[in-house]
Short mmCIF file of C-alpha atoms in Angstrom, two decimals:
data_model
loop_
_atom_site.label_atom_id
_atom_site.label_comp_id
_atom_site.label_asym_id
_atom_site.label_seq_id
_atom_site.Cartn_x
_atom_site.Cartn_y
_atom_site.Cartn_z
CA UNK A 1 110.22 152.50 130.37
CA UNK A 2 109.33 149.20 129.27
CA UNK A 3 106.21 150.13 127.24
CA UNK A 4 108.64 152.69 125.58
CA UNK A 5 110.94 149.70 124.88
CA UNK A 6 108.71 147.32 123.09
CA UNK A 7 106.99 150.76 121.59
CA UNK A 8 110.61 151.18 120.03
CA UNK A 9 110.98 147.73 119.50
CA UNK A 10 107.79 147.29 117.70
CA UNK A 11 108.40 150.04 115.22
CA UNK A 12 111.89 149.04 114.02
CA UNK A 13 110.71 145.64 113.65
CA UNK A 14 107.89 146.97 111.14
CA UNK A 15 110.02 148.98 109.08
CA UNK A 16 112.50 145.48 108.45
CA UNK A 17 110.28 143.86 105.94
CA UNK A 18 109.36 147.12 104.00
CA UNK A 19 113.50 147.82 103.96
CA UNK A 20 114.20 143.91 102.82
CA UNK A 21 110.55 144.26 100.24
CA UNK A 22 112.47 147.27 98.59
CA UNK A 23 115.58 146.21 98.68
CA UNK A 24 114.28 143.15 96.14
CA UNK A 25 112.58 145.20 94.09
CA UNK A 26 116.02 147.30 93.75
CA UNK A 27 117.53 143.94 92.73
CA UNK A 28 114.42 143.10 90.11
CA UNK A 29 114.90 146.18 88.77
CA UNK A 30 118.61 146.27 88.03
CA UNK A 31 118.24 142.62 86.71
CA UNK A 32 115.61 143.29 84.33
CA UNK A 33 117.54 146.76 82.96
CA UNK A 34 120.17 143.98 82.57
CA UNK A 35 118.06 141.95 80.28
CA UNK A 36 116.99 144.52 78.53
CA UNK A 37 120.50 146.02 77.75
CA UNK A 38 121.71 142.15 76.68
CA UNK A 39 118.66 142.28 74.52
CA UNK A 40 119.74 145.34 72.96
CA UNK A 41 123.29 144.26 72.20
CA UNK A 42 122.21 141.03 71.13
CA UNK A 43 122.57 140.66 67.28
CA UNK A 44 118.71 140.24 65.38
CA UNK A 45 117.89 136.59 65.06
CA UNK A 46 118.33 135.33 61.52
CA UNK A 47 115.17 133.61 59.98
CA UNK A 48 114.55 129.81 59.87
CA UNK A 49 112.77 129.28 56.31
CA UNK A 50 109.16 127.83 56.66
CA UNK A 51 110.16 124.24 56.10
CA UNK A 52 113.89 122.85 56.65
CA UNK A 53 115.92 119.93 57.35
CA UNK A 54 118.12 119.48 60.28
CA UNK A 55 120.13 117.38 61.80
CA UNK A 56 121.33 116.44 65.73
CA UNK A 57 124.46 115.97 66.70
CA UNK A 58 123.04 112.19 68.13
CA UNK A 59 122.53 112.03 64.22
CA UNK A 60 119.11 112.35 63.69
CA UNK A 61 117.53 113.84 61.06
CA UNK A 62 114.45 115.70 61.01
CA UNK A 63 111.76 117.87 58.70
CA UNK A 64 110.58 120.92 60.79
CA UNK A 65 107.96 122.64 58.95
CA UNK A 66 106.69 126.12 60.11
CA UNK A 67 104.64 127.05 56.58
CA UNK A 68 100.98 125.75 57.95
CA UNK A 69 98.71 126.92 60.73
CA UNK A 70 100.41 124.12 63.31
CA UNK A 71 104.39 123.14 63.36
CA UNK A 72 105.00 119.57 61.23
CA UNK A 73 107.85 117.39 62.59
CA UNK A 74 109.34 114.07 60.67
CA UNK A 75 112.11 112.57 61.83
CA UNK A 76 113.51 110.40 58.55
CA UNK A 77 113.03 106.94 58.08
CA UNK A 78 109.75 107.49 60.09
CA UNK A 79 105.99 107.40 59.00
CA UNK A 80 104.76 109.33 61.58
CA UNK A 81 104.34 113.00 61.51
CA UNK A 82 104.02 115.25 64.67
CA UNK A 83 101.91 118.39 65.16
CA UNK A 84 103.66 120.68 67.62
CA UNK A 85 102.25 122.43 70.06
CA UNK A 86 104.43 126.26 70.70
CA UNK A 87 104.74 127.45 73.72
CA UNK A 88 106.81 130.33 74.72
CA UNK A 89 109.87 130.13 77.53
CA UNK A 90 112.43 132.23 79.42
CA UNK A 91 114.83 134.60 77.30
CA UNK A 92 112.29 134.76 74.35
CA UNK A 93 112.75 130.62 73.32
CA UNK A 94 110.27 128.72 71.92
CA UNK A 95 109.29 125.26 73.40
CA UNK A 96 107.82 122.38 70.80
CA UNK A 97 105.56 120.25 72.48
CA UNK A 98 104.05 116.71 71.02
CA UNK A 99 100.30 115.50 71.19
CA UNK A 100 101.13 114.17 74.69
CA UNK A 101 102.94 116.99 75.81
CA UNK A 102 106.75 116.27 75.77
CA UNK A 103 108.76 118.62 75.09
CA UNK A 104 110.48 117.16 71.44
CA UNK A 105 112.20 121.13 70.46
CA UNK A 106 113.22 124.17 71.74
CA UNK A 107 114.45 127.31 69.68
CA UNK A 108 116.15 130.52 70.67
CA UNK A 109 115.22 133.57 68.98
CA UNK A 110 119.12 133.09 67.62
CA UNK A 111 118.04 130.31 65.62
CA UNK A 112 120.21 127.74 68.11
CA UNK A 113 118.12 124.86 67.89
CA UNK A 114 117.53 121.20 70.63
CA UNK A 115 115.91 118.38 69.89
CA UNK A 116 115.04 116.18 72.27
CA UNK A 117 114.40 112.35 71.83
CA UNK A 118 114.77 108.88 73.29
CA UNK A 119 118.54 108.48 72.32
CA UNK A 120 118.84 112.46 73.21
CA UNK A 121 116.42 112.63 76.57
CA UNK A 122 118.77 116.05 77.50
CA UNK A 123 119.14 117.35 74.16
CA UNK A 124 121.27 117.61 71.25
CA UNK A 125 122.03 120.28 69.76
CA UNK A 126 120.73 120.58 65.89
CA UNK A 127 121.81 122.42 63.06
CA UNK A 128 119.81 123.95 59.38
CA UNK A 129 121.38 121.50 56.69
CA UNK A 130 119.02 123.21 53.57
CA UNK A 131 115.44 123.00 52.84
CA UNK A 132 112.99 120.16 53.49
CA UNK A 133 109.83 119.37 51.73
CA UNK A 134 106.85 120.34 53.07
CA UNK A 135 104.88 117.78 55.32
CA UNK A 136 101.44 119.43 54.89
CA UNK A 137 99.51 116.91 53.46
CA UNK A 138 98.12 117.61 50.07
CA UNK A 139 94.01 118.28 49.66
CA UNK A 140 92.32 115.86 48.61
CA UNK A 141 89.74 115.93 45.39
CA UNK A 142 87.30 113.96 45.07
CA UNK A 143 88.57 111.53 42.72
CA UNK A 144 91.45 111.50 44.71
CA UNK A 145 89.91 111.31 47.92
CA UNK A 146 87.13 107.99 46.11
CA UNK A 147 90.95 106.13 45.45
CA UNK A 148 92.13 106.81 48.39
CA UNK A 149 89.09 104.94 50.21
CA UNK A 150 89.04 102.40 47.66
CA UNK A 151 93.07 102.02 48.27
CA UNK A 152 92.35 101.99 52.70
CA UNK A 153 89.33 99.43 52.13
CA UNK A 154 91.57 96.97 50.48
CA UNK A 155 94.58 97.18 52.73
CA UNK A 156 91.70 96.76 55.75
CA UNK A 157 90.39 93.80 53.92
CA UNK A 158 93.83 92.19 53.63
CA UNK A 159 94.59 92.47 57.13
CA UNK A 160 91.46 91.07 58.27
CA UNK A 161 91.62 88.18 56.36
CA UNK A 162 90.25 88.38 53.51
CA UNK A 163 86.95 89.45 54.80
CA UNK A 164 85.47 92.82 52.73
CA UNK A 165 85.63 96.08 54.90
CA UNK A 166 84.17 98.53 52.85
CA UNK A 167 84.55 102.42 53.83
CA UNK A 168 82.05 105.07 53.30
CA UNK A 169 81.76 108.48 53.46
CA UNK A 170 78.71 110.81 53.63
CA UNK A 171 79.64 114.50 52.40
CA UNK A 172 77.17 117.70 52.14
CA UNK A 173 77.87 119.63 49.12
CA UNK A 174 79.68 122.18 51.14
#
């Protein structure tokens, strides 16, 4: 009797995990025919140009521009220019991701657009405000390239003191 008991026992407690295992998948399932029926409904994202201008509700302005092989970033009044890094993330968005790896955008493949800075660490929302000029940087000739060097080598020399830094570049005629 009590081998028959932990016989019985033993086989109902075996067939628990494969009930709860299916059950979950049940669940998976239903949620992702969800997602794929909210896809479905959901109205086709409208195009970002290649290079725009937008601005955060914190205020700031920025240059996003998607024309080149890597993302450009500018926010105005600033020098600097990012290179973004895109990753993709949950519901089809697209994370932005500095040099260091912060996250500094994310878009939805609505076109609903965060930006994410010092005075925004959460995010602020951003809206399109027109077209932006393009942040790829022009190529260089070499004239324009020889006064360039000439230009750098001064501005060195300056900030050094006075003292002559000359710069020099070796090229093969590829």
């Amino acid at each position: 009797m009590t081998a028959m008991a932990i016989a019985l026992a033993a086989a109902v407690l075996s067939l628990l995990p494969i009930g709860s295992e299916a059950a979950a998948q049940n669940r998976g399932n239903v949620q992702a025919e969800q997602s794929d029926r909210l896809r479905e409904r959901r109205p086709s994202s409208p195009t970002l140009p290649p290079v725009g201008r937008y601005v955060a509700e914190s205020g700031e302005g920025f240059i996003l521009d998607r024309s080149g092989r890597h993302p450009l970033l500018r926010f105005e009044r600033r020098d600097e220019t990012w290179v973004l890094r895109p990753s993709a993330a949950p519901r089809g968005d697209v994370i932005y991701r500095n040099d260091a790896g912060e996250q500094v955008l994310r878009v939805t493949p609505g076109g609903g657009m965060t930006v994410y800075t010092p005075r925004a660490p959460s995010g602020s929302p951003a809206s399109f405000t027109g077209s932006g000029q393009s942040l790829t940087p022009p190529t260089l000739g070499p004239h324009l390239l020889f006064r360039l060097m000439a230009q750098r080598s001064y501005m060195v020399s300056q900030a050094v003191g006075g003292r002559l830094v000359e710069v020099n570049l070796d090229v093969d005629e590829q």
